[in-house]
mmCIF file of C-alpha atoms in Angstrom:
data_model
loop_
_atom_site.group_PDB
_atom_site.id
_atom_site.type_symbol
_atom_site.label_atom_id
_atom_site.label_comp_id
_atom_site.label_asym_id
_atom_site.label_seq_id
_atom_site.Cartn_x
_atom_site.Cartn_y
_atom_site.Cartn_z
ATOM 1 C CA UNK G 279 174.414 9.059 -12.608
ATOM 2 C CA UNK G 280 172.747 12.342 -11.773
ATOM 3 C CA UNK G 281 169.639 12.033 -9.661
ATOM 4 C CA UNK G 282 166.397 13.771 -10.546
ATOM 5 C CA UNK G 283 166.171 15.173 -7.006
ATOM 6 C CA UNK G 284 169.131 17.417 -7.694
ATOM 7 C CA UNK G 285 167.263 19.428 -10.310
ATOM 8 C CA UNK G 286 166.165 22.852 -9.128
ATOM 9 C CA UNK G 287 163.252 25.031 -10.196
ATOM 10 C CA UNK G 288 164.054 26.587 -13.558
ATOM 11 C CA UNK G 289 166.526 23.860 -14.547
ATOM 12 C CA UNK G 290 165.862 21.511 -17.430
ATOM 13 C CA UNK G 291 166.462 17.822 -18.020
ATOM 14 C CA UNK G 292 168.791 17.267 -20.993
ATOM 15 C CA UNK G 293 166.899 17.921 -24.259
ATOM 16 C CA UNK G 294 166.511 14.998 -26.638
ATOM 17 C CA UNK G 295 166.301 15.649 -30.380
ATOM 18 C CA UNK G 296 164.689 12.839 -32.378
ATOM 19 C CA UNK G 297 165.705 11.682 -35.841
ATOM 20 C CA UNK G 298 163.448 13.180 -38.560
ATOM 21 C CA UNK G 299 159.978 11.593 -38.375
ATOM 22 C CA UNK G 300 159.781 8.684 -40.827
ATOM 23 C CA UNK G 301 156.867 6.698 -42.169
ATOM 24 C CA UNK G 302 158.344 3.610 -40.547
ATOM 25 C CA UNK G 303 158.230 5.332 -37.133
ATOM 26 C CA UNK G 304 154.488 5.788 -37.573
ATOM 27 C CA UNK G 305 153.877 2.310 -38.983
ATOM 28 C CA UNK G 306 155.686 0.879 -35.954
ATOM 29 C CA UNK G 307 153.626 2.999 -33.577
ATOM 30 C CA UNK G 308 150.405 2.001 -35.341
ATOM 31 C CA UNK G 309 151.297 -1.667 -34.885
ATOM 32 C CA UNK G 310 152.476 -1.309 -31.283
ATOM 33 C CA UNK G 311 149.507 0.818 -30.167
ATOM 34 C CA UNK G 312 146.737 -0.670 -32.301
ATOM 35 C CA UNK G 313 145.859 2.788 -33.677
ATOM 36 C CA UNK G 314 145.489 2.090 -37.400
ATOM 37 C CA UNK G 315 143.819 5.374 -38.350
ATOM 38 C CA UNK G 316 145.177 5.619 -41.934
ATOM 39 C CA UNK G 317 145.822 9.391 -41.792
ATOM 40 C CA UNK G 318 149.003 8.403 -39.931
ATOM 41 C CA UNK G 319 150.348 5.971 -42.504
ATOM 42 C CA UNK G 320 148.707 6.278 -45.941
ATOM 43 C CA UNK G 321 149.161 9.438 -48.051
ATOM 44 C CA UNK G 322 145.881 9.166 -49.980
ATOM 45 C CA UNK G 323 143.870 8.823 -46.768
ATOM 46 C CA UNK G 324 145.588 11.844 -45.238
ATOM 47 C CA UNK G 325 144.826 13.898 -48.367
ATOM 48 C CA UNK G 326 141.192 12.754 -48.329
ATOM 49 C CA UNK G 327 141.018 14.070 -44.782
ATOM 50 C CA UNK G 328 142.217 17.464 -46.016
ATOM 51 C CA UNK G 329 145.780 17.130 -44.751
ATOM 52 C CA UNK G 330 148.877 17.952 -46.817
ATOM 53 C CA UNK G 331 150.322 14.536 -45.928
ATOM 54 C CA UNK G 332 150.382 11.926 -43.197
ATOM 55 C CA UNK G 333 150.717 13.202 -39.639
ATOM 56 C CA UNK G 334 152.191 11.551 -36.564
ATOM 57 C CA UNK G 335 149.855 10.098 -33.951
ATOM 58 C CA UNK G 336 149.659 12.650 -31.133
ATOM 59 C CA UNK G 337 150.258 9.733 -28.792
ATOM 60 C CA UNK G 338 153.501 8.896 -30.610
ATOM 61 C CA UNK G 339 154.856 12.317 -29.692
ATOM 62 C CA UNK G 340 153.466 12.081 -26.159
ATOM 63 C CA UNK G 341 155.002 8.620 -25.771
ATOM 64 C CA UNK G 342 158.382 9.870 -26.931
ATOM 65 C CA UNK G 343 158.262 12.856 -24.583
ATOM 66 C CA UNK G 344 157.776 10.586 -21.554
ATOM 67 C CA UNK G 345 161.183 8.990 -22.085
ATOM 68 C CA UNK G 346 162.903 12.038 -20.591
ATOM 69 C CA UNK G 347 161.857 10.575 -17.218
ATOM 70 C CA UNK G 348 162.711 6.912 -17.835
ATOM 71 C CA UNK G 349 166.319 7.089 -16.532
ATOM 72 C CA UNK G 350 164.990 8.060 -13.084
ATOM 73 C CA UNK G 351 162.591 5.154 -12.449
ATOM 74 C CA UNK G 352 164.535 4.094 -9.331
ATOM 75 C CA UNK G 353 163.804 7.451 -7.705
ATOM 76 C CA UNK G 354 160.116 7.682 -8.460
ATOM 77 C CA UNK G 355 157.548 7.483 -11.249
ATOM 78 C CA UNK G 356 155.402 9.649 -13.500
ATOM 79 C CA UNK G 357 152.238 10.079 -11.431
ATOM 80 C CA UNK G 358 150.492 12.640 -13.642
ATOM 81 C CA UNK G 359 151.150 13.434 -17.255
ATOM 82 C CA UNK G 360 149.038 15.875 -19.241
ATOM 83 C CA UNK G 361 149.481 17.288 -22.721
ATOM 84 C CA UNK G 362 147.584 19.382 -25.224
ATOM 85 C CA UNK G 363 148.167 18.512 -28.884
ATOM 86 C CA UNK G 364 148.767 21.986 -30.258
ATOM 87 C CA UNK G 365 150.018 21.439 -33.759
ATOM 88 C CA UNK G 366 150.462 18.602 -36.246
ATOM 89 C CA UNK G 367 153.712 16.676 -36.716
ATOM 90 C CA UNK G 368 154.545 15.845 -40.346
ATOM 91 C CA UNK G 369 157.010 13.483 -42.012
ATOM 92 C CA UNK G 370 160.629 14.667 -41.725
ATOM 93 C CA UNK G 371 159.850 17.070 -38.892
ATOM 94 C CA UNK G 372 162.641 17.200 -36.334
ATOM 95 C CA UNK G 373 161.206 17.098 -32.831
ATOM 96 C CA UNK G 374 163.046 18.144 -29.688
ATOM 97 C CA UNK G 375 161.781 16.978 -26.290
ATOM 98 C CA UNK G 376 162.028 19.315 -23.295
ATOM 99 C CA UNK G 377 161.251 19.249 -19.583
ATOM 100 C CA UNK G 378 161.836 22.098 -17.113
ATOM 101 C CA UNK G 379 161.284 22.025 -13.352
ATOM 102 C CA UNK G 380 158.367 24.290 -12.417
ATOM 103 C CA UNK G 381 157.828 23.350 -8.768
ATOM 104 C CA UNK G 382 159.486 21.052 -6.334
ATOM 105 C CA UNK G 383 159.068 19.738 -2.806
ATOM 106 C CA UNK G 384 160.206 16.650 -0.866
ATOM 107 C CA UNK G 385 157.513 14.474 -2.387
ATOM 108 C CA UNK G 386 157.256 15.459 -6.021
ATOM 109 C CA UNK G 387 158.696 17.483 -8.882
ATOM 110 C CA UNK G 388 156.385 19.228 -11.324
ATOM 111 C CA UNK G 389 157.787 19.704 -14.827
ATOM 112 C CA UNK G 390 156.647 21.786 -17.773
ATOM 113 C CA UNK G 391 157.090 19.509 -20.787
ATOM 114 C CA UNK G 392 157.034 20.227 -24.512
ATOM 115 C CA UNK G 393 157.847 18.773 -27.903
ATOM 116 C CA UNK G 394 159.107 21.467 -30.247
ATOM 117 C CA UNK G 395 159.530 21.192 -34.026
ATOM 118 C CA UNK G 396 162.356 22.481 -36.232
ATOM 119 C CA UNK G 397 160.601 25.864 -36.564
ATOM 120 C CA UNK G 398 160.549 26.335 -32.792
ATOM 121 C CA UNK G 399 156.821 25.654 -32.595
ATOM 122 C CA UNK G 400 155.486 23.711 -29.599
ATOM 123 C CA UNK G 401 153.548 20.819 -31.116
ATOM 124 C CA UNK G 402 152.807 19.194 -27.757
ATOM 125 C CA UNK G 403 152.759 21.064 -24.479
ATOM 126 C CA UNK G 404 151.836 20.090 -20.954
ATOM 127 C CA UNK G 405 153.131 19.027 -17.606
ATOM 128 C CA UNK G 406 154.289 15.986 -15.699
ATOM 129 C CA UNK G 407 154.419 15.279 -11.983
ATOM 130 C CA UNK G 408 157.238 12.948 -10.989
ATOM 131 C CA UNK G 409 156.458 11.428 -7.585
ATOM 132 C CA UNK G 410 159.564 10.738 -5.495
ATOM 133 C CA UNK G 411 159.865 7.633 -3.328
ATOM 134 C CA UNK G 412 160.669 8.159 0.349
ATOM 135 C CA UNK O 274 124.781 15.751 -28.931
ATOM 136 C CA UNK O 275 126.533 13.547 -26.371
ATOM 137 C CA UNK O 276 125.093 15.170 -23.221
ATOM 138 C CA UNK O 277 122.855 12.149 -22.639
ATOM 139 C CA UNK O 278 125.832 9.817 -22.749
ATOM 140 C CA UNK O 279 127.637 11.375 -19.778
ATOM 141 C CA UNK O 280 128.120 8.706 -17.102
ATOM 142 C CA UNK O 281 127.755 5.754 -19.457
ATOM 143 C CA UNK O 282 130.349 3.007 -18.920
ATOM 144 C CA UNK O 283 131.580 -0.103 -20.617
ATOM 145 C CA UNK O 284 131.715 -3.471 -18.865
ATOM 146 C CA UNK O 285 135.182 -4.299 -17.471
ATOM 147 C CA UNK O 286 137.546 -6.221 -19.709
ATOM 148 C CA UNK O 287 140.473 -8.239 -18.380
ATOM 149 C CA UNK O 288 143.780 -7.181 -19.934
ATOM 150 C CA UNK O 289 147.266 -8.521 -19.366
ATOM 151 C CA UNK O 290 150.314 -6.249 -19.458
ATOM 152 C CA UNK O 291 152.010 -8.488 -22.005
ATOM 153 C CA UNK O 292 155.809 -8.670 -22.039
ATOM 154 C CA UNK O 293 156.139 -8.663 -25.815
ATOM 155 C CA UNK O 294 153.607 -5.854 -26.231
ATOM 156 C CA UNK O 295 155.472 -3.686 -23.704
ATOM 157 C CA UNK O 296 158.801 -4.204 -25.467
ATOM 158 C CA UNK O 297 157.302 -3.436 -28.868
ATOM 159 C CA UNK O 298 155.571 -0.334 -27.524
ATOM 160 C CA UNK O 299 158.706 0.955 -25.776
ATOM 161 C CA UNK O 300 160.646 0.534 -29.015
ATOM 162 C CA UNK O 301 157.918 2.307 -31.002
ATOM 163 C CA UNK O 302 158.191 5.409 -28.802
ATOM 164 C CA UNK O 303 161.985 5.287 -28.953
ATOM 165 C CA UNK O 304 162.361 4.335 -25.292
ATOM 166 C CA UNK O 305 164.054 0.922 -25.235
ATOM 167 C CA UNK O 306 165.248 1.250 -21.618
ATOM 168 C CA UNK O 307 165.931 -2.248 -20.186
ATOM 169 C CA UNK O 308 163.562 -1.581 -17.238
ATOM 170 C CA UNK O 309 160.779 -2.264 -19.749
ATOM 171 C CA UNK O 310 162.058 -5.514 -21.205
ATOM 172 C CA UNK O 311 165.194 -6.988 -19.591
ATOM 173 C CA UNK O 312 164.243 -9.452 -16.848
ATOM 174 C CA UNK O 313 167.513 -9.049 -14.922
ATOM 175 C CA UNK O 314 167.188 -5.252 -14.883
ATOM 176 C CA UNK O 315 163.620 -5.665 -13.681
ATOM 177 C CA UNK O 316 164.633 -8.048 -10.888
ATOM 178 C CA UNK O 317 167.392 -5.741 -9.677
ATOM 179 C CA UNK O 318 165.122 -2.675 -9.745
ATOM 180 C CA UNK O 319 163.106 -1.443 -6.779
ATOM 181 C CA UNK O 320 160.022 -2.935 -8.445
ATOM 182 C CA UNK O 321 161.525 -6.440 -8.574
ATOM 183 C CA UNK O 322 160.158 -6.822 -12.102
ATOM 184 C CA UNK O 323 159.703 -4.977 -15.383
ATOM 185 C CA UNK O 324 157.355 -2.009 -15.695
ATOM 186 C CA UNK O 325 155.501 -0.454 -18.654
ATOM 187 C CA UNK O 326 155.967 3.056 -20.132
ATOM 188 C CA UNK O 327 153.506 5.756 -18.948
ATOM 189 C CA UNK O 328 151.561 5.952 -22.220
ATOM 190 C CA UNK O 329 151.241 2.152 -22.596
ATOM 191 C CA UNK O 330 147.515 2.079 -21.602
ATOM 192 C CA UNK O 331 146.809 3.129 -25.206
ATOM 193 C CA UNK O 332 147.006 -0.557 -26.132
ATOM 194 C CA UNK O 333 144.398 -1.956 -23.698
ATOM 195 C CA UNK O 334 140.889 -3.056 -24.564
ATOM 196 C CA UNK O 335 138.388 -0.945 -22.594
ATOM 197 C CA UNK O 336 135.258 -2.598 -23.957
ATOM 198 C CA UNK O 337 132.342 -0.912 -25.687
ATOM 199 C CA UNK O 338 130.160 1.809 -24.191
ATOM 200 C CA UNK O 339 126.634 0.746 -25.188
ATOM 201 C CA UNK O 340 124.798 3.433 -27.097
ATOM 202 C CA UNK O 341 127.800 5.673 -27.727
ATOM 203 C CA UNK O 342 128.369 6.182 -31.455
ATOM 204 C CA UNK O 343 131.462 8.053 -32.516
ATOM 205 C CA UNK O 344 132.134 9.282 -36.039
ATOM 206 C CA UNK O 345 134.692 7.079 -37.766
ATOM 207 C CA UNK O 346 136.505 10.050 -39.283
ATOM 208 C CA UNK O 347 137.288 13.657 -38.490
ATOM 209 C CA UNK O 348 137.941 13.316 -34.773
ATOM 210 C CA UNK O 349 140.787 15.366 -33.326
ATOM 211 C CA UNK O 350 142.661 14.234 -30.236
ATOM 212 C CA UNK O 351 142.869 17.527 -28.346
ATOM 213 C CA UNK O 352 144.242 16.623 -24.929
ATOM 214 C CA UNK O 353 145.462 13.587 -23.056
ATOM 215 C CA UNK O 354 146.020 12.984 -19.362
ATOM 216 C CA UNK O 355 147.395 10.001 -17.434
ATOM 217 C CA UNK O 356 147.169 9.525 -13.704
ATOM 218 C CA UNK O 357 148.905 6.645 -11.924
ATOM 219 C CA UNK O 358 148.780 5.241 -8.411
ATOM 220 C CA UNK O 359 151.917 3.269 -9.315
ATOM 221 C CA UNK O 360 153.663 2.097 -12.497
ATOM 222 C CA UNK O 361 152.159 -0.848 -14.400
ATOM 223 C CA UNK O 362 153.933 -4.177 -13.923
ATOM 224 C CA UNK O 363 154.722 -6.488 -16.800
ATOM 225 C CA UNK O 364 152.668 -9.646 -16.476
ATOM 226 C CA UNK O 365 149.918 -8.237 -14.243
ATOM 227 C CA UNK O 366 146.211 -8.431 -15.031
ATOM 228 C CA UNK O 367 144.160 -5.249 -15.139
ATOM 229 C CA UNK O 368 140.427 -4.811 -15.438
ATOM 230 C CA UNK O 369 139.789 -1.943 -17.830
ATOM 231 C CA UNK O 370 136.683 0.068 -18.667
ATOM 232 C CA UNK O 371 135.759 3.336 -20.334
ATOM 233 C CA UNK O 372 133.422 6.059 -19.117
ATOM 234 C CA UNK O 373 131.999 9.183 -20.743
ATOM 235 C CA UNK O 374 133.076 11.884 -18.292
ATOM 236 C CA UNK O 375 131.833 15.040 -19.987
ATOM 237 C CA UNK O 376 130.579 16.654 -23.158
ATOM 238 C CA UNK O 377 130.442 20.366 -23.898
ATOM 239 C CA UNK O 378 130.390 22.655 -26.904
ATOM 240 C CA UNK O 379 132.316 25.832 -27.570
ATOM 241 C CA UNK O 380 132.101 28.443 -30.285
ATOM 242 C CA UNK O 381 135.403 28.892 -32.133
ATOM 243 C CA UNK O 382 136.745 30.387 -35.346
ATOM 244 C CA UNK O 383 136.125 26.932 -36.880
ATOM 245 C CA UNK O 384 132.453 26.958 -35.877
ATOM 246 C CA UNK O 385 130.814 25.152 -32.985
ATOM 247 C CA UNK O 386 133.164 22.491 -31.633
ATOM 248 C CA UNK O 387 132.138 19.546 -29.469
ATOM 249 C CA UNK O 388 134.468 18.311 -26.726
ATOM 250 C CA UNK O 389 133.974 14.730 -25.590
ATOM 251 C CA UNK O 390 135.905 13.609 -22.514
ATOM 252 C CA UNK O 391 136.418 9.864 -22.138
ATOM 253 C CA UNK O 392 138.175 8.254 -19.170
ATOM 254 C CA UNK O 393 139.819 4.873 -19.641
ATOM 255 C CA UNK O 394 140.401 3.237 -16.280
ATOM 256 C CA UNK O 395 142.404 0.235 -15.112
ATOM 257 C CA UNK O 396 141.864 -1.605 -11.820
ATOM 258 C CA UNK O 397 143.640 -4.515 -10.161
ATOM 259 C CA UNK O 398 141.860 -7.771 -9.267
ATOM 260 C CA UNK O 399 140.769 -6.261 -5.920
ATOM 261 C CA UNK O 400 139.092 -3.306 -7.631
ATOM 262 C CA UNK O 401 141.767 -0.757 -6.726
ATOM 263 C CA UNK O 402 142.146 1.925 -9.376
ATOM 264 C CA UNK O 403 145.699 1.794 -10.783
ATOM 265 C CA UNK O 404 145.515 4.289 -13.631
ATOM 266 C CA UNK O 405 143.191 6.636 -15.461
ATOM 267 C CA UNK O 406 143.851 7.756 -19.034
ATOM 268 C CA UNK O 407 141.595 10.667 -19.984
ATOM 269 C CA UNK O 408 141.209 11.782 -23.586
ATOM 270 C CA UNK O 409 139.536 14.941 -24.833
ATOM 271 C CA UNK O 410 138.241 14.415 -28.355
ATOM 272 C CA UNK O 411 137.255 17.396 -30.499
ATOM 273 C CA UNK O 412 134.384 16.936 -32.943
ATOM 274 C CA UNK O 413 133.995 19.710 -35.499
ATOM 275 C CA UNK O 414 130.777 21.111 -36.929
ATOM 276 C CA UNK O 415 131.029 19.342 -40.301
ATOM 277 C CA UNK O 416 131.421 15.945 -38.625
ATOM 278 C CA UNK O 417 128.562 16.634 -36.184
ATOM 279 C CA UNK O 418 126.254 17.634 -39.039
ATOM 280 C CA UNK O 419 127.159 14.543 -41.052
ATOM 281 C CA UNK O 420 126.387 12.396 -37.988
ATOM 282 C CA UNK O 421 122.927 13.837 -37.369
ATOM 283 C CA UNK O 422 121.746 13.224 -40.953
#
């Protein structure tokens, strides 16, 4: 398997495109996280809140984005992970997860990370520092 | 409106990184890597056990910050940050608490917005900080007005 250390500044980890966002995805995340805010699962509640329909939990998208780093857990771990929730994710949106190396030294790799929807809009954007073991 | 709450903390609450909860969470974020749930994979890994995904601290109980009242609706999660000293281990006990780190207001096209920064921390039994999960919550003008009535 490729090691994360081999990635150079400007290179990207393989993109991951998720299946279209389903209500069941959000119900599962609500149950697993304990975040039962109904704007994420119940249409009427989302409409009452002035939304066109239910929206994904920001943390669902952030949680998905982190999996780009999971295959490399033997080499290090995600020490810092920051995102800004820039835009809402709706049902049936198709989200692509991206990570590009911004900086690198012997101890850590800093990535620019983003989740992008089917219109090319960055819905979540931030950075992650992957700390390398000696 | 929350300036006076800066520095307030909850009492620590003991949480366990529960095996079943980790597996369910990993599945819910589409990351069913065996390092999170398969005992053999955990044993063979450099950690010698299973670990939890980076955004797992969402599930912990951080207690209640006395005197801090948040609106039940209309909050927007603006930003989120995690910092780790090491990954979380399945089965370990963590002592978690929340702290109001900051509050500020900014004028925007949507009116005056409030930004509330809350840090959720987790320590081991010896009081060593293991992770901090910092959320910036945006409170819009309509919600703030409704609250002060």
